[in-house]
mmCIF file of C-alpha atoms in Angstrom:
data_model
loop_
_atom_site.group_PDB
_atom_site.id
_atom_site.type_symbol
_atom_site.label_atom_id
_atom_site.label_comp_id
_atom_site.label_asym_id
_atom_site.label_seq_id
_atom_site.Cartn_x
_atom_site.Cartn_y
_atom_site.Cartn_z
ATOM 1 C CA MET A 223 -20.399 -11.270 6.652
ATOM 2 C CA THR A 224 -18.524 -8.187 8.257
ATOM 3 C CA GLY A 225 -20.889 -5.470 7.255
ATOM 4 C CA VAL A 226 -18.395 -3.875 4.899
ATOM 5 C CA GLN A 227 -21.114 -3.555 2.263
ATOM 6 C CA THR A 228 -23.018 -1.182 4.611
ATOM 7 C CA ILE A 229 -20.003 0.766 5.352
ATOM 8 C CA SER A 230 -19.262 1.231 1.774
ATOM 9 C CA MET A 231 -22.823 2.143 0.886
ATOM 10 C CA TYR A 232 -22.903 5.014 3.618
ATOM 11 C CA ALA A 233 -19.341 6.049 3.162
ATOM 12 C CA ASP A 234 -19.972 9.205 1.048
ATOM 13 C CA GLN A 235 -22.586 10.389 3.683
ATOM 14 C CA THR A 236 -20.261 9.717 6.548
ATOM 15 C CA PHE A 237 -17.236 11.217 4.851
ATOM 16 C CA ARG A 238 -19.350 14.450 4.101
ATOM 17 C CA THR A 239 -19.611 15.025 7.983
ATOM 18 C CA THR A 240 -15.783 15.254 8.046
ATOM 19 C CA LEU A 241 -14.119 18.629 7.956
ATOM 20 C CA LEU A 242 -11.303 17.864 5.600
ATOM 21 C CA LEU A 243 -11.015 20.884 2.984
ATOM 22 C CA TRP A 244 -8.341 19.381 0.745
ATOM 23 C CA ILE A 245 -10.173 16.206 -0.252
ATOM 24 C CA THR A 246 -13.825 15.514 -1.217
ATOM 25 C CA SER A 247 -15.993 12.856 0.282
ATOM 26 C CA VAL A 248 -16.262 11.239 -3.232
ATOM 27 C CA GLN A 249 -12.437 10.958 -3.173
ATOM 28 C CA LEU A 250 -12.394 9.527 0.141
ATOM 29 C CA THR A 251 -15.004 6.971 -0.845
ATOM 30 C CA LEU A 252 -12.885 6.057 -3.907
ATOM 31 C CA ALA A 253 -9.693 5.821 -1.853
ATOM 32 C CA MET A 254 -11.505 3.414 0.455
ATOM 33 C CA SER A 255 -12.893 1.225 -2.110
ATOM 34 C CA ILE A 256 -9.467 0.995 -3.906
ATOM 35 C CA THR A 257 -7.979 0.113 -0.474
ATOM 36 C CA LEU A 258 -10.730 -2.604 0.103
ATOM 37 C CA CYS A 259 -9.873 -4.267 -3.381
ATOM 38 C CA LEU A 260 -6.194 -4.176 -2.815
ATOM 39 C CA SER A 261 -6.455 -5.672 0.677
ATOM 40 C CA ALA A 262 -8.706 -8.505 -0.703
ATOM 41 C CA PHE A 263 -6.183 -9.181 -3.412
ATOM 42 C CA ILE A 264 -3.222 -9.273 -1.126
ATOM 43 C CA ALA A 265 -5.105 -11.318 1.500
ATOM 44 C CA SER A 266 -5.709 -14.052 -1.032
ATOM 45 C CA PHE A 267 -1.948 -14.643 -1.213
ATOM 46 C CA VAL A 268 -1.063 -13.935 2.369
ATOM 47 C CA THR A 269 -3.559 -16.181 3.883
ATOM 48 C CA ASP A 270 -1.575 -19.451 2.835
ATOM 49 C CA ILE A 271 1.820 -18.251 3.686
ATOM 50 C CA VAL A 272 1.082 -16.748 7.167
ATOM 51 C CA GLY A 273 -1.798 -18.888 8.441
ATOM 52 C CA ARG A 274 -5.329 -18.010 9.134
ATOM 53 C CA ARG A 275 -5.090 -17.933 12.960
ATOM 54 C CA LYS A 276 -2.262 -15.331 12.913
ATOM 55 C CA LEU A 277 -4.153 -13.327 10.362
ATOM 56 C CA LEU A 278 -7.276 -13.411 12.528
ATOM 57 C CA LEU A 279 -5.562 -12.300 15.506
ATOM 58 C CA VAL A 280 -3.838 -9.361 13.787
ATOM 59 C CA SER A 281 -7.229 -8.382 12.015
ATOM 60 C CA SER A 282 -8.946 -8.421 15.320
ATOM 61 C CA LEU A 283 -6.331 -6.094 16.789
ATOM 62 C CA GLY A 284 -6.764 -3.870 13.826
ATOM 63 C CA ILE A 285 -10.503 -3.776 13.991
ATOM 64 C CA THR A 286 -10.128 -2.845 17.695
ATOM 65 C CA PHE A 287 -7.691 0.021 17.163
ATOM 66 C CA SER A 288 -9.793 1.369 14.175
ATOM 67 C CA ASN A 289 -13.126 1.401 16.122
ATOM 68 C CA LEU A 290 -11.310 3.155 18.940
ATOM 69 C CA ILE A 291 -10.054 5.885 16.596
ATOM 70 C CA ILE A 292 -13.488 6.227 15.189
ATOM 71 C CA THR A 293 -15.129 6.440 18.432
ATOM 72 C CA ILE A 294 -12.714 8.972 19.721
ATOM 73 C CA TYR A 295 -13.142 11.211 16.543
ATOM 74 C CA TYR A 296 -16.890 11.297 16.697
ATOM 75 C CA TYR A 297 -16.904 11.864 20.372
ATOM 76 C CA LEU A 298 -14.562 14.907 19.950
ATOM 77 C CA ALA A 299 -16.620 16.198 16.917
ATOM 78 C CA GLU A 300 -19.618 16.492 19.087
#
């Protein structure tokens, strides 16, 4: 529902455009996949404890911040 499958599908191609010399795009894709799995596992327990509304608000702020960082990165990369 959030498009994370699309992001995962094109992650390797996207990470190839970064100029990191110490880590490959495959390693970045693997790290992203592990992070997604761990986040989903942890979220299944935290949802009932914290509440859906609070998690939705925090998630929205996190998404906004992440999109802002990505936008600035690609703007400066051009």
